[in-house]
GROMACS .gro file of C-alpha atoms in nm:
model
  512
    1MET     CA    1   9.252  16.947   7.565
    2LYS     CA    2   8.993  16.686   7.661
    3ASN     CA    3   8.958  16.570   7.299
    4TRP     CA    4   9.337  16.538   7.271
    5LEU     CA    5   9.354  16.330   7.590
    6LEU     CA    6   9.069  16.103   7.478
    7THR     CA    7   9.237  16.049   7.141
    8PHE     CA    8   9.565  15.961   7.314
    9ILE     CA    9   9.395  15.706   7.542
   10LEU     CA   10   9.204  15.544   7.258
   11HIS     CA   11   9.519  15.524   7.047
   12GLY     CA   12   9.700  15.356   7.335
   13LEU     CA   13   9.422  15.101   7.383
   14PHE     CA   14   9.422  15.026   7.011
   15CYS     CA   15   9.797  14.960   7.020
   16VAL     CA   16   9.765  14.725   7.317
   17MET     CA   17   9.484  14.533   7.148
   18ALA     CA   18   9.685  14.511   6.827
   19VAL     CA   19   9.985  14.370   7.012
   20GLN     CA   20   9.763  14.116   7.193
   21SER     CA   21   9.603  14.011   6.865
   22ALA     CA   22   9.943  13.968   6.702
   23CYS     CA   23  10.060  13.758   6.997
   24ALA     CA   24   9.747  13.543   6.987
   25ALA     CA   25   9.811  13.473   6.620
   26GLU     CA   26  10.165  13.347   6.682
   27PRO     CA   27  10.208  12.967   6.635
   28VAL     CA   28  10.254  12.769   6.956
   29GLN     CA   29  10.451  12.444   6.988
   30LEU     CA   30  10.318  12.159   7.203
   31ARG     CA   31  10.450  11.807   7.260
   32ILE     CA   32  10.216  11.526   7.367
   33LEU     CA   33  10.372  11.215   7.519
   34TYR     CA   34  10.139  10.919   7.559
   35LEU     CA   35  10.103  10.552   7.644
   36ASN     CA   36   9.816  10.306   7.670
   37ASP     CA   37   9.742   9.955   7.793
   38PHE     CA   38  10.035   9.949   8.036
   39HIS     CA   39   9.863   9.673   8.239
   40GLY     CA   40  10.123   9.698   8.514
   41TYR     CA   41  10.414   9.559   8.308
   42ALA     CA   42  10.687   9.723   8.514
   43GLU     CA   43  10.970   9.494   8.401
   44PRO     CA   44  11.109   9.442   8.050
   45TYR     CA   45  11.016   9.104   7.907
   46PRO     CA   46  11.079   8.891   7.596
   47SER     CA   47  10.768   8.835   7.388
   48SER     CA   48  10.712   8.492   7.239
   49GLY     CA   49  10.919   8.475   6.920
   50HIS     CA   50  11.119   8.786   7.018
   51PRO     CA   51  11.395   8.691   7.262
   52GLU     CA   52  11.516   9.049   7.313
   53LYS     CA   53  11.352   9.221   7.606
   54LEU     CA   54  11.131   9.523   7.543
   55GLY     CA   55  10.963   9.775   7.771
   56GLY     CA   56  11.017   9.836   8.138
   57ALA     CA   57  10.865  10.122   8.336
   58ALA     CA   58  11.206  10.253   8.449
   59PHE     CA   59  11.337  10.273   8.092
   60LEU     CA   60  11.010  10.427   7.972
   61ALA     CA   61  11.035  10.687   8.250
   62ASP     CA   62  11.386  10.783   8.140
   63GLU     CA   63  11.263  10.826   7.783
   64ILE     CA   64  10.977  11.044   7.906
   65GLN     CA   65  11.219  11.270   8.093
   66ARG     CA   66  11.443  11.303   7.786
   67GLN     CA   67  11.150  11.386   7.557
   68ARG     CA   68  11.028  11.654   7.799
   69GLU     CA   69  11.349  11.855   7.776
   70ASN     CA   70  11.301  12.199   7.616
   71HIS     CA   71  10.938  12.131   7.528
   72SER     CA   72  10.599  12.237   7.656
   73THR     CA   73  10.463  11.889   7.724
   74LEU     CA   74  10.155  11.691   7.823
   75LEU     CA   75  10.193  11.332   7.946
   76LEU     CA   76   9.875  11.131   7.886
   77ALA     CA   77   9.758  10.773   7.947
   78ALA     CA   78   9.473  10.613   7.751
   79GLY     CA   79   9.350  10.351   7.998
   80ASP     CA   80   9.412   9.997   8.126
   81LEU     CA   81   9.694  10.101   8.355
   82ILE     CA   82   9.627   9.939   8.693
   83GLN     CA   83   9.538   9.578   8.612
   84GLY     CA   84   9.716   9.293   8.436
   85ASN     CA   85  10.068   9.203   8.548
   86PRO     CA   86  10.113   9.078   8.906
   87TRP     CA   87  10.325   9.387   8.987
   88ALA     CA   88   9.999   9.580   8.963
   89ASN     CA   89   9.744   9.312   9.054
   90LEU     CA   90   9.891   9.211   9.387
   91PHE     CA   91   9.847   9.571   9.504
   92GLU     CA   92   9.521   9.645   9.319
   93GLY     CA   93   9.691   9.907   9.103
   94LYS     CA   94   9.844  10.109   9.387
   95SER     CA   95  10.194  10.051   9.251
   96THR     CA   96  10.100  10.182   8.905
   97ILE     CA   97   9.944  10.503   9.036
   98GLU     CA   98  10.245  10.573   9.258
   99TRP     CA   99  10.468  10.542   8.951
  100MET     CA  100  10.242  10.771   8.749
  101ASN     CA  101  10.241  11.030   9.029
  102ALA     CA  102  10.621  11.027   9.035
  103LEU     CA  103  10.625  11.100   8.661
  104ASP     CA  104  10.371  11.383   8.696
  105PHE     CA  105  10.117  11.256   8.444
  106SER     CA  106   9.883  11.524   8.312
  107ALA     CA  107   9.571  11.303   8.289
  108MET     CA  108   9.445  10.952   8.220
  109THR     CA  109   9.118  10.809   8.099
  110LEU     CA  110   8.959  10.501   8.248
  111GLY     CA  111   8.998  10.176   8.059
  112ASN     CA  112   8.758   9.885   8.097
  113HIS     CA  113   9.011   9.700   8.316
  114GLU     CA  114   9.028   9.988   8.563
  115PHE     CA  115   8.698   9.846   8.692
  116ASP     CA  116   8.827   9.492   8.750
  117PHE     CA  117   8.887   9.540   9.124
  118GLY     CA  118   8.543   9.696   9.176
  119VAL     CA  119   8.422  10.051   9.234
  120ASP     CA  120   8.554  10.083   9.590
  121VAL     CA  121   8.912  10.006   9.484
  122LEU     CA  122   8.878  10.228   9.177
  123ASN     CA  123   8.776  10.519   9.398
  124GLN     CA  124   9.083  10.453   9.615
  125ARG     CA  125   9.307  10.472   9.308
  126VAL     CA  126   9.142  10.794   9.191
  127ARG     CA  127   9.197  10.952   9.532
  128GLN     CA  128   9.559  10.835   9.523
  129ALA     CA  129   9.621  10.991   9.180
  130ARG     CA  130   9.768  11.342   9.174
  131PHE     CA  131   9.633  11.392   8.822
  132PRO     CA  132   9.279  11.400   8.677
  133VAL     CA  133   9.111  11.066   8.597
  134LEU     CA  134   8.860  11.114   8.318
  135ALA     CA  135   8.556  10.946   8.162
  136ALA     CA  136   8.286  11.168   8.011
  137ASN     CA  137   8.050  10.880   7.930
  138VAL     CA  138   8.037  10.718   8.276
  139ARG     CA  139   7.771  10.812   8.530
  140GLY     CA  140   7.768  10.708   8.894
  141LEU     CA  141   8.134  10.782   8.980
  142PRO     CA  142   8.153  11.130   9.136
  143SER     CA  143   8.532  11.103   9.168
  144ILE     CA  144   8.572  11.091   8.788
  145GLN     CA  145   8.583  11.409   8.579
  146PRO     CA  146   8.447  11.427   8.222
  147TYR     CA  147   8.729  11.658   8.110
  148VAL     CA  148   8.997  11.894   8.231
  149ILE     CA  149   9.136  12.217   8.083
  150LYS     CA  150   9.507  12.282   8.118
  151GLU     CA  151   9.701  12.595   8.020
  152LEU     CA  152  10.040  12.557   7.851
  153SER     CA  153  10.236  12.828   7.668
  154GLY     CA  154   9.928  13.046   7.655
  155LEU     CA  155   9.713  12.766   7.511
  156LYS     CA  156   9.400  12.632   7.676
  157VAL     CA  157   9.403  12.257   7.614
  158ALA     CA  158   9.090  12.053   7.688
  159ILE     CA  159   9.141  11.681   7.758
  160VAL     CA  160   8.826  11.466   7.741
  161GLY     CA  161   8.808  11.105   7.860
  162LEU     CA  162   8.603  10.827   7.696
  163VAL     CA  163   8.585  10.454   7.777
  164THR     CA  164   8.429  10.177   7.570
  165GLU     CA  165   8.056  10.123   7.607
  166ASP     CA  166   8.132   9.749   7.624
  167THR     CA  167   8.284   9.782   7.971
  168PRO     CA  168   7.984   9.618   8.146
  169VAL     CA  169   8.045   9.299   7.944
  170THR     CA  170   8.427   9.304   7.956
  171THR     CA  171   8.447   9.311   8.335
  172HIS     CA  172   8.237   9.123   8.590
  173PRO     CA  173   7.891   9.286   8.617
  174LYS     CA  174   7.935   9.327   8.993
  175ASN     CA  175   8.229   9.561   8.924
  176VAL     CA  176   8.009   9.818   8.747
  177LYS     CA  177   7.689   9.782   8.946
  178GLY     CA  178   7.509  10.117   8.967
  179LEU     CA  179   7.711  10.272   8.684
  180THR     CA  180   7.583  10.386   8.346
  181PHE     CA  181   7.794  10.389   8.029
  182SER     CA  182   7.644  10.623   7.771
  183PRO     CA  183   7.718  10.613   7.395
  184VAL     CA  184   8.061  10.762   7.334
  185ALA     CA  185   7.963  10.974   7.034
  186ASP     CA  186   7.676  11.138   7.223
  187ALA     CA  187   7.895  11.210   7.525
  188ALA     CA  188   8.178  11.344   7.309
  189GLN     CA  189   7.948  11.570   7.106
  190LYS     CA  190   7.795  11.716   7.422
  191ILE     CA  191   8.137  11.796   7.569
  192ILE     CA  192   8.274  11.941   7.242
  193THR     CA  193   7.972  12.172   7.225
  194GLU     CA  194   8.024  12.271   7.589
  195LEU     CA  195   8.391  12.349   7.519
  196ASN     CA  196   8.313  12.570   7.221
  197ASN     CA  197   8.524  12.888   7.245
  198ARG     CA  198   8.670  12.772   7.579
  199ALA     CA  199   8.967  12.576   7.446
  200ASP     CA  200   9.232  12.626   7.179
  201LEU     CA  201   9.295  12.254   7.142
  202ILE     CA  202   9.069  11.955   7.216
  203ILE     CA  203   9.226  11.616   7.289
  204VAL     CA  204   9.018  11.303   7.345
  205LEU     CA  205   9.182  11.038   7.563
  206SER     CA  206   9.003  10.733   7.428
  207HIS     CA  207   8.980  10.373   7.543
  208LEU     CA  208   8.764  10.266   7.249
  209GLY     CA  209   9.008  10.076   7.027
  210PHE     CA  210   9.158  10.195   6.700
  211ALA     CA  211   8.848  10.122   6.491
  212GLY     CA  212   8.635  10.306   6.748
  213ASP     CA  213   8.866  10.606   6.731
  214ILE     CA  214   8.832  10.623   6.354
  215GLN     CA  215   8.454  10.608   6.383
  216LEU     CA  216   8.456  10.878   6.651
  217ALA     CA  217   8.666  11.107   6.432
  218LYS     CA  218   8.422  11.061   6.145
  219THR     CA  219   8.116  11.118   6.364
  220VAL     CA  220   8.214  11.400   6.601
  221LYS     CA  221   8.368  11.715   6.456
  222GLY     CA  222   8.590  11.952   6.649
  223ILE     CA  223   8.834  11.698   6.798
  224HIS     CA  224   9.194  11.789   6.716
  225VAL     CA  225   9.366  11.477   6.853
  226ILE     CA  226   9.252  11.132   6.971
  227VAL     CA  227   9.504  10.952   7.191
  228GLY     CA  228   9.373  10.597   7.188
  229GLY     CA  229   9.400  10.265   7.369
  230HIS     CA  230   9.217   9.933   7.422
  231SER     CA  231   9.317   9.761   7.097
  232HIS     CA  232   9.694   9.760   7.173
  233THR     CA  233   9.756   9.899   6.824
  234ARG     CA  234  10.106   9.992   6.713
  235VAL     CA  235  10.041  10.321   6.531
  236GLU     CA  236  10.388  10.435   6.426
  237LYS     CA  237  10.273  10.750   6.247
  238PRO     CA  238   9.965  10.961   6.325
  239MET     CA  239   9.658  10.882   6.117
  240LYS     CA  240   9.451  11.177   6.001
  241VAL     CA  241   9.074  11.131   5.964
  242ASP     CA  242   8.916  11.450   5.833
  243GLU     CA  243   9.069  11.711   6.067
  244THR     CA  244   9.142  11.472   6.357
  245LEU     CA  245   9.478  11.310   6.432
  246ILE     CA  246   9.465  10.958   6.580
  247VAL     CA  247   9.756  10.799   6.768
  248GLN     CA  248   9.816  10.492   6.986
  249ALA     CA  249  10.133  10.350   7.146
  250TRP     CA  250  10.112   9.970   7.135
  251GLU     CA  251  10.116   9.810   7.484
  252HIS     CA  252  10.296   9.721   7.809
  253ALA     CA  253  10.537  10.019   7.810
  254LYS     CA  254  10.710   9.882   7.500
  255ALA     CA  255  10.678  10.220   7.327
  256LEU     CA  256  10.629  10.586   7.412
  257GLY     CA  257  10.417  10.790   7.176
  258ILE     CA  258  10.546  11.134   7.077
  259LEU     CA  259  10.327  11.386   6.893
  260ASP     CA  260  10.457  11.736   6.815
  261LEU     CA  261  10.196  11.996   6.725
  262THR     CA  262  10.206  12.352   6.599
  263ILE     CA  263   9.881  12.530   6.687
  264GLN     CA  264   9.762  12.862   6.556
  265GLU     CA  265   9.418  13.017   6.600
  266ARG     CA  266   9.270  12.690   6.730
  267LYS     CA  267   9.400  12.487   6.439
  268VAL     CA  268   9.680  12.232   6.409
  269ILE     CA  269   9.884  12.380   6.126
  270GLN     CA  270  10.169  12.129   6.149
  271TYR     CA  271  10.230  11.793   6.315
  272ASP     CA  272  10.484  11.516   6.340
  273GLY     CA  273  10.459  11.193   6.539
  274ARG     CA  274  10.639  10.868   6.608
  275LEU     CA  275  10.684  10.586   6.855
  276ALA     CA  276  11.002  10.565   7.061
  277PHE     CA  277  11.050  10.193   7.124
  278ILE     CA  278  11.175  10.109   7.472
  279GLU     CA  279  11.481   9.888   7.433
  280PRO     CA  280  11.654   9.836   7.770
  281GLU     CA  281  11.985   9.739   7.612
  282LYS     CA  282  12.008  10.084   7.455
  283GLY     CA  283  11.866  10.290   7.742
  284LYS     CA  284  11.914  10.358   8.108
  285PRO     CA  285  11.665  10.321   8.394
  286ASP     CA  286  11.512  10.614   8.577
  287PRO     CA  287  11.630  10.584   8.942
  288VAL     CA  288  11.303  10.710   9.095
  289THR     CA  289  11.103  10.449   8.904
  290LEU     CA  290  11.356  10.179   8.989
  291GLU     CA  291  11.302  10.247   9.358
  292ILE     CA  292  10.925  10.218   9.322
  293ILE     CA  293  10.951   9.896   9.118
  294ASP     CA  294  11.199   9.738   9.358
  295ARG     CA  295  10.997   9.830   9.668
  296TYR     CA  296  10.682   9.661   9.538
  297GLN     CA  297  10.875   9.369   9.396
  298LYS     CA  298  11.034   9.300   9.733
  299LYS     CA  299  10.690   9.287   9.888
  300ALA     CA  300  10.580   9.033   9.628
  301ALA     CA  301  10.907   8.848   9.561
  302ASP     CA  302  10.844   8.541   9.776
  303ILE     CA  303  10.510   8.489   9.602
  304LEU     CA  304  10.610   8.573   9.246
  305ASN     CA  305  10.941   8.387   9.228
  306GLU     CA  306  10.819   8.052   9.359
  307VAL     CA  307  10.881   7.782   9.095
  308ILE     CA  308  10.573   7.559   9.079
  309GLY     CA  309  10.655   7.340   8.778
  310GLU     CA  310  10.821   7.305   8.440
  311ALA     CA  311  10.681   7.376   8.093
  312GLN     CA  312  10.798   7.113   7.846
  313VAL     CA  313  10.706   7.334   7.549
  314ASP     CA  314  10.623   7.699   7.489
  315LEU     CA  315  10.266   7.742   7.610
  316LYS     CA  316  10.109   8.001   7.382
  317GLY     CA  317   9.824   8.205   7.523
  318LYS     CA  318   9.842   8.554   7.376
  319THR     CA  319   9.660   8.450   7.056
  320SER     CA  320   9.374   8.284   7.248
  321ARG     CA  321   9.140   8.567   7.146
  322SER     CA  322   9.127   8.448   6.785
  323GLY     CA  323   9.196   8.074   6.781
  324GLU     CA  324   9.272   7.756   6.970
  325THR     CA  325   9.596   7.766   7.172
  326ASN     CA  326   9.777   7.495   7.365
  327LEU     CA  327   9.768   7.707   7.681
  328GLY     CA  328   9.394   7.760   7.639
  329ASN     CA  329   9.352   7.384   7.602
  330LEU     CA  330   9.557   7.321   7.916
  331VAL     CA  331   9.356   7.559   8.133
  332ALA     CA  332   9.024   7.427   7.999
  333ASP     CA  333   9.138   7.067   8.052
  334ILE     CA  334   9.234   7.139   8.413
  335LEU     CA  335   8.900   7.305   8.480
  336ARG     CA  336   8.700   7.018   8.328
  337GLN     CA  337   8.903   6.754   8.508
  338LYS     CA  338   8.882   6.917   8.850
  339THR     CA  339   8.504   6.967   8.830
  340GLY     CA  340   8.417   6.639   8.654
  341SER     CA  341   8.216   6.823   8.388
  342ASP     CA  342   8.137   6.702   8.037
  343LEU     CA  343   8.297   7.006   7.878
  344ALA     CA  344   8.470   7.332   7.966
  345LEU     CA  345   8.457   7.681   7.817
  346ILE     CA  346   8.675   7.981   7.895
  347ASN     CA  347   8.701   8.305   7.703
  348GLY     CA  348   9.021   8.355   7.505
  349GLY     CA  349   9.044   8.714   7.628
  350GLY     CA  350   9.088   8.583   7.982
  351ILE     CA  351   9.428   8.436   7.892
  352ARG     CA  352   9.673   8.725   7.883
  353ALA     CA  353  10.025   8.593   7.833
  354ASP     CA  354  10.248   8.308   7.718
  355ILE     CA  355  10.455   8.072   7.932
  356LEU     CA  356  10.789   7.997   7.770
  357LYS     CA  357  10.952   7.655   7.791
  358GLY     CA  358  11.130   7.612   8.123
  359PRO     CA  359  11.052   7.682   8.489
  360ILE     CA  360  10.699   7.800   8.562
  361ARG     CA  361  10.687   8.061   8.836
  362MET     CA  362  10.390   8.193   9.024
  363ASN     CA  363  10.444   8.519   8.838
  364ASP     CA  364  10.377   8.337   8.508
  365ILE     CA  365  10.038   8.208   8.621
  366LEU     CA  366   9.935   8.545   8.763
  367SER     CA  367  10.027   8.702   8.429
  368VAL     CA  368   9.837   8.442   8.227
  369LEU     CA  369   9.528   8.448   8.452
  370PRO     CA  370   9.517   8.796   8.610
  371PHE     CA  371   9.142   8.792   8.673
  372THR     CA  372   8.995   8.651   8.993
  373ASN     CA  373   8.740   8.429   8.818
  374HIS     CA  374   8.569   8.133   8.985
  375PRO     CA  375   8.432   7.808   8.836
  376VAL     CA  376   8.062   7.769   8.765
  377VAL     CA  377   7.908   7.438   8.651
  378LEU     CA  378   7.582   7.464   8.456
  379LYS     CA  379   7.333   7.211   8.323
  380VAL     CA  380   7.307   7.297   7.953
  381SER     CA  381   7.104   7.155   7.665
  382GLY     CA  382   7.246   7.069   7.326
  383ASN     CA  383   7.048   7.352   7.168
  384GLU     CA  384   7.195   7.595   7.420
  385LEU     CA  385   7.546   7.468   7.343
  386LYS     CA  386   7.482   7.545   6.978
  387ASP     CA  387   7.380   7.902   7.065
  388ILE     CA  388   7.675   7.946   7.303
  389PHE     CA  389   7.941   7.836   7.055
  390GLU     CA  390   7.782   8.006   6.754
  391TYR     CA  391   7.817   8.326   6.952
  392GLY     CA  392   8.175   8.243   7.054
  393ILE     CA  393   8.302   8.183   6.700
  394ALA     CA  394   8.120   8.484   6.559
  395ASP     CA  395   8.428   8.687   6.660
  396LEU     CA  396   8.699   8.516   6.456
  397ASP     CA  397   8.929   8.820   6.444
  398GLY     CA  398   8.951   8.826   6.823
  399THR     CA  399   8.859   9.189   6.879
  400ALA     CA  400   8.605   9.110   7.151
  401GLY     CA  401   8.795   8.842   7.345
  402ARG     CA  402   8.507   8.594   7.354
  403PHE     CA  403   8.659   8.327   7.129
  404PRO     CA  404   8.612   7.995   7.313
  405GLN     CA  405   8.896   7.787   7.453
  406VAL     CA  406   8.740   7.448   7.521
  407SER     CA  407   8.783   7.098   7.659
  408GLY     CA  408   8.568   6.787   7.611
  409ILE     CA  409   8.405   6.912   7.291
  410LYS     CA  410   8.507   6.931   6.926
  411ILE     CA  411   8.352   7.183   6.692
  412THR     CA  412   8.382   7.227   6.316
  413TYR     CA  413   8.255   7.537   6.137
  414GLN     CA  414   8.239   7.717   5.804
  415ALA     CA  415   8.375   8.070   5.832
  416ALA     CA  416   8.193   8.174   5.512
  417HIS     CA  417   7.852   8.087   5.655
  418PRO     CA  418   7.638   8.362   5.811
  419ILE     CA  419   7.697   8.439   6.177
  420GLY     CA  420   7.477   8.209   6.386
  421GLN     CA  421   7.486   7.937   6.121
  422ARG     CA  422   7.855   7.849   6.108
  423ILE     CA  423   7.877   7.531   6.313
  424THR     CA  424   7.849   7.215   6.106
  425ARG     CA  425   7.931   6.956   6.373
  426MET     CA  426   7.974   6.930   6.752
  427THR     CA  427   8.082   6.616   6.937
  428ILE     CA  428   8.127   6.533   7.306
  429ALA     CA  429   8.310   6.210   7.391
  430GLU     CA  430   8.314   6.141   7.015
  431ALA     CA  431   7.931   6.137   6.999
  432PRO     CA  432   7.731   6.407   6.820
  433VAL     CA  433   7.575   6.663   7.051
  434LYS     CA  434   7.202   6.594   7.079
  435PRO     CA  435   6.985   6.908   7.057
  436GLU     CA  436   6.758   6.784   7.336
  437GLY     CA  437   7.035   6.620   7.539
  438TRP     CA  438   7.170   6.757   7.867
  439TYR     CA  439   7.537   6.820   7.945
  440THR     CA  440   7.741   6.968   8.229
  441LEU     CA  441   7.943   7.272   8.129
  442VAL     CA  442   8.206   7.434   8.350
  443THR     CA  443   8.292   7.796   8.277
  444ASN     CA  444   8.396   8.099   8.478
  445ASP     CA  445   8.167   8.328   8.673
  446PHE     CA  446   8.247   8.618   8.439
  447LEU     CA  447   8.098   8.439   8.137
  448ALA     CA  448   7.817   8.287   8.346
  449ALA     CA  449   7.711   8.639   8.444
  450GLY     CA  450   7.687   8.740   8.077
  451GLY     CA  451   8.044   8.866   8.042
  452ASP     CA  452   8.173   8.914   7.685
  453GLY     CA  453   7.806   8.907   7.583
  454TYR     CA  454   7.733   8.538   7.657
  455VAL     CA  455   7.361   8.597   7.714
  456THR     CA  456   7.265   8.228   7.697
  457LEU     CA  457   7.494   8.151   7.992
  458LYS     CA  458   7.350   8.443   8.188
  459ASN     CA  459   6.997   8.319   8.130
  460ILE     CA  460   7.092   7.979   8.275
  461LEU     CA  461   7.263   8.135   8.576
  462ASP     CA  462   6.954   8.346   8.637
  463THR     CA  463   6.758   8.027   8.706
  464MET     CA  464   6.946   8.008   9.036
  465ASP     CA  465   6.773   8.330   9.141
  466SER     CA  466   6.433   8.212   9.016
  467LYS     CA  467   6.464   7.886   9.209
  468ALA     CA  468   6.562   8.077   9.522
  469SER     CA  469   6.252   8.291   9.482
  470GLY     CA  470   6.022   7.988   9.476
  471SER     CA  471   6.021   7.875   9.114
  472THR     CA  472   5.957   7.505   9.053
  473GLN     CA  473   6.209   7.504   8.766
  474ASP     CA  474   6.491   7.251   8.810
  475ASN     CA  475   6.814   7.406   8.932
  476ARG     CA  476   7.049   7.449   8.635
  477VAL     CA  477   7.341   7.576   8.847
  478LEU     CA  478   7.523   7.271   8.981
  479LEU     CA  479   7.825   7.453   9.126
  480PHE     CA  480   7.892   7.817   9.201
  481ASP     CA  481   8.231   7.831   9.371
  482SER     CA  482   8.298   8.187   9.483
  483GLY     CA  483   8.573   8.087   9.724
  484ARG     CA  484   8.831   7.923   9.498
  485PRO     CA  485   8.962   8.111   9.192
  486ILE     CA  486   9.035   7.919   8.873
  487ARG     CA  487   9.389   8.054   8.893
  488ASP     CA  488   9.443   7.864   9.220
  489ILE     CA  489   9.308   7.542   9.065
  490VAL     CA  490   9.560   7.576   8.782
  491ILE     CA  491   9.844   7.645   9.026
  492ASP     CA  492   9.764   7.336   9.234
  493PHE     CA  493   9.748   7.119   8.919
  494ILE     CA  494  10.091   7.234   8.803
  495LYS     CA  495  10.239   7.184   9.151
  496GLU     CA  496  10.104   6.830   9.153
  497LYS     CA  497  10.210   6.734   8.799
  498LYS     CA  498  10.543   6.924   8.806
  499ASN     CA  499  10.596   6.883   8.429
  500VAL     CA  500  10.322   7.012   8.198
  501SER     CA  501  10.272   7.017   7.825
  502ALA     CA  502   9.985   7.075   7.583
  503ASN     CA  503   9.911   7.073   7.212
  504VAL     CA  504   9.676   7.235   6.965
  505GLU     CA  505   9.434   6.956   6.871
  506ASP     CA  506   9.179   7.110   6.629
  507ARG     CA  507   8.919   7.128   6.903
  508ILE     CA  508   8.763   7.417   6.713
  509LYS     CA  509   8.836   7.359   6.346
  510LYS     CA  510   8.750   7.551   6.031
  511GLU     CA  511   8.636   7.326   5.749
  512ASP     CA  512   8.821   7.358   5.416
   0.00000   0.00000   0.00000
């Protein structure tokens, strides 16, 4: 009797285990919705050369809700959400996070521009968020999680956050003081090892740029999906590198990424992905998002809608990362004129938008110059100028944002020459730059502090500290204006002139 009972119990347990095993082996469907590099662009807008309006947070939100229907879904954001457009900047990203809360985001990773308001404000935004904010390779921010595990349809999905190691040179150093950014591959490998046998699917939310995502996929094994940002890349179909899928959804809410996965036994056995482009003329706005947008816009309307002047031509700024632009020339000219310096230098990556021909509103300037940078005037030798501009033109494809927009100087270079040896001629006031001569250079405090990797400028700025500590070295810092942003100087200039124009003048010219 006892043997019969034991056999019956064991048979029952075997059947239960067999059923569980069969269930575990069943394929599971999962939809991932994603965006990146939103930069607070709540309203649709026409890009230069494309008169039709694209994007808009309310239209994106409606698309998200439609794509969620009848699907087990994650909604992910790959960084640079809270800074950029005035709709976000005027409220230090609070408006963006409120919108994301309303849409019930699953997680976001930090982007480098999440640090632009400083650590205190970043911590406020993290506390405001009703979703995890991730960054596995950042130390010194207790409010940030390295990863989160979510359960959907019986799957355990691990989401890991990574942000570019270049963050300390792409935001002002004061914004990341006390923080450590470890190598992304090392951080990712450590987390993947830690997650071994704890997750059925591993997603990396990456703010590394498309090239960085490809390198990560080649270096670190065990990542199923990389949802990327930082490079604003329009990846219309998923790229597969070894066993890792890589996706990215352009920029500024102009597209929603959609990735459908079939997972079985911790493997992606089928996938399909695309971008849904946000075209307001074909969509409808989400009413909840509209209320959030309108509420913040009303708070900012008097400031943003003020007309301060008229652009006589299209002022192009969005390509300032890779070449001379007329808007870059205009801003550099204003800065040089207002400080009386010999020459001016600003980083192309600091100019974020175009101004189309017609009325110039305060909103336009805040979009073009979203960063609160201040002018710094330095005493610089001709040799140092050579080092500074060799470094600036070393990045001709514009990936780093350090390409120089200048005033008061003309530079010719040979692109085929080795990096550091490209410049063939530099002139100031039509006279060749003398290696041992001295010149006054106005730049912004971001570059002066070593931002975008301008080490030579940082070394000059550091002389201010050495003089303060008793050094007999001549002071090389002639002006350090922390009270008046460059943006305000540009606004006052336009208000005074009323009508503004600018041209591309071969200030930085490649020799044939």
